Amino acid sequence: MRTQVGIIGAGPAGLLLSHLLHLNGIESVVIEERSQDYVRQRVRAGVLENTTTDLLREVGLGERMDREGLVHGGISLRFDGADHRIAFEELVGRSVTVYGQQEVVKDLIAARTRDDGQILFEVSGTAVHDIDTDRPRITFTDSSGQPQEIVCDVIAGCDGFHGVSRSSVPHEAYDHAYPFAWLGILAKAAPTRDELAYTYHERGFALYSMRSPEITRLYLQVAPDEDLAEWPDDRVWAELHTRMALDGESPVLEGPVLDKGITAMRSFVATPMRHGRLFLAGDAAHIVPPTGAKGMNLAIADVRLLSLALTELLRRNDSRLVESYSDTALQRVWRAEAFSWTMTSMLHIMPGADAFQRQVQLAQLRYTAASAAARTTIAENYVGLPW
């Protein structure tokens, strides 16, 4: 096969990059190891920054999001037996939208299918070659077991943290593993709150969120090596009620558990995000703990920038934006890493933390709740910094 841009990975980053390139008259082929059903159904991030929703509308992907997404004008920090609201709209004049990653992926697949975009699912043995030349190649085995090769002008590695792309790029890695994880459930239960609540509790952090008017998404801080089998539904619900209750009343409405899993917490950045004609985007280049709701939004910011750079290169033979892509993208990445670190450190019980450390956390939370300046800092980072 011959195309202009070979894209590895059919998550939000790879699919959106393909869509943006199509709008600019540039051909691409997307390959993905998982099945289409898996990609469409996997439960991941759910909060879209204001900048992300603006972009999706701008490129014709906002109709269902605007119809079904839940617009939130703030979040709550729950500690000291009370809710402390951070009002985004009042502080920075913007909001976020709760719309699951799988829904964004469904919209993107529909758009690429409508526009005759080529997405090859269930491939295996993916490898990249000749990335130091102007004709890099991707080899793989297709779903029928036939060996294939894509010759392209550029390769975009959008294949996530465990993909093959990053290992093909000489890079320096900055990695931090947190001493806890999140146990998350998706429940068929109507939300009882209008906004997310981040709870600091002596037994560990808890998060109340939602995906739709019928579905809640709930998280508990657990040990990093926690055995999911030790958490039957009854135990999960009991712990959620304990950590989130105010004045003895819990906001959690129980219902059938549709999905349950444990998510490791880590911060990771690979630099640079480009080598020759291979460019990294999204989780292939960086990971943030989910506390700051930055993962998918960072991936979308990466491919917005990369699409502009590749358009200049392939349509006008202008390499200035591709030369600066890594440095420019990493400025936003490190700002998001810092914000996610701050939220994570402030809200979680650190294993082995003494009474002094816990009082320092509470002092930071109390200052944040009382200070308009501190609340504004959280608000402007949470809703998304300008491009």
C-alpha angles and dihedrals in degrees: 000000000000125000139146099243125024110202121198112203133035099218122114092288098051096040094046091048090053091049094048092048090050090054087054093050097256123134123227142171120212121205125191133183095210127070121262091246091054093049092048094050107037111118114230137133122357111182119088120198120231090251090053095051090047090054094047090052091046092056096045099262101107105084100091092033091057091046099046106019121102114233113215123195095193150345134239130234106210116204140118088040095297145084116248110195125212104204107208096184093051095044103040105003095243141094143200130238126225106220119142123246090237089058091052088050092050090052092049094049089050091051094048091046091050090050094046092249116171116239118168114198130193097029122154141194094036116184135166126222141183095016090156090063132069090249107056118177138213119204125192145141115258127225091270092055096256120136113242139185131200117201110198145159094240138011121215114201106210096148101118134244095311097042128114098246102079093050088059092058121075102235147155114240127214107194134175124174116201119224093240142046138210123250106205133189133188109211134189093232129117113250114251093199132060095217142031119277121206109201127203108199134165089240092053143284122308131187128205113201140142143213103202141348087280103036131067126194114206133181138194129193109241137165115288091242095044115151109231089208088067090063111071115178094262092057092048093051093046092052093046091053092048096050098040102041121117118195088354094304123111124208090212117112111196126227142146111314108236098180137010131183148141121246121201115227118228144142117219136167128179117199133229102031092203139052119177108310095344117095126187124215136175122352091354086074106026145013128199128189108256095241092095096043092232108125104090092031091057090049090053091048089052095053093044088058093041093050090055091048094048092047090056091047100045100036101033103019088236111145100181096101094045089050091054097037097100097045093046095047093046092057089064092039094056092046089053091046090053093049093046090048091052094050093044095048093046098049108036129079106239113222108251093014113154128220092268093057092049092051089051089054091050091048089054092048092048092049091049092051093048101041122078089199093055092045090049091053091054092043097051092047094044097050092046133269117254117274 
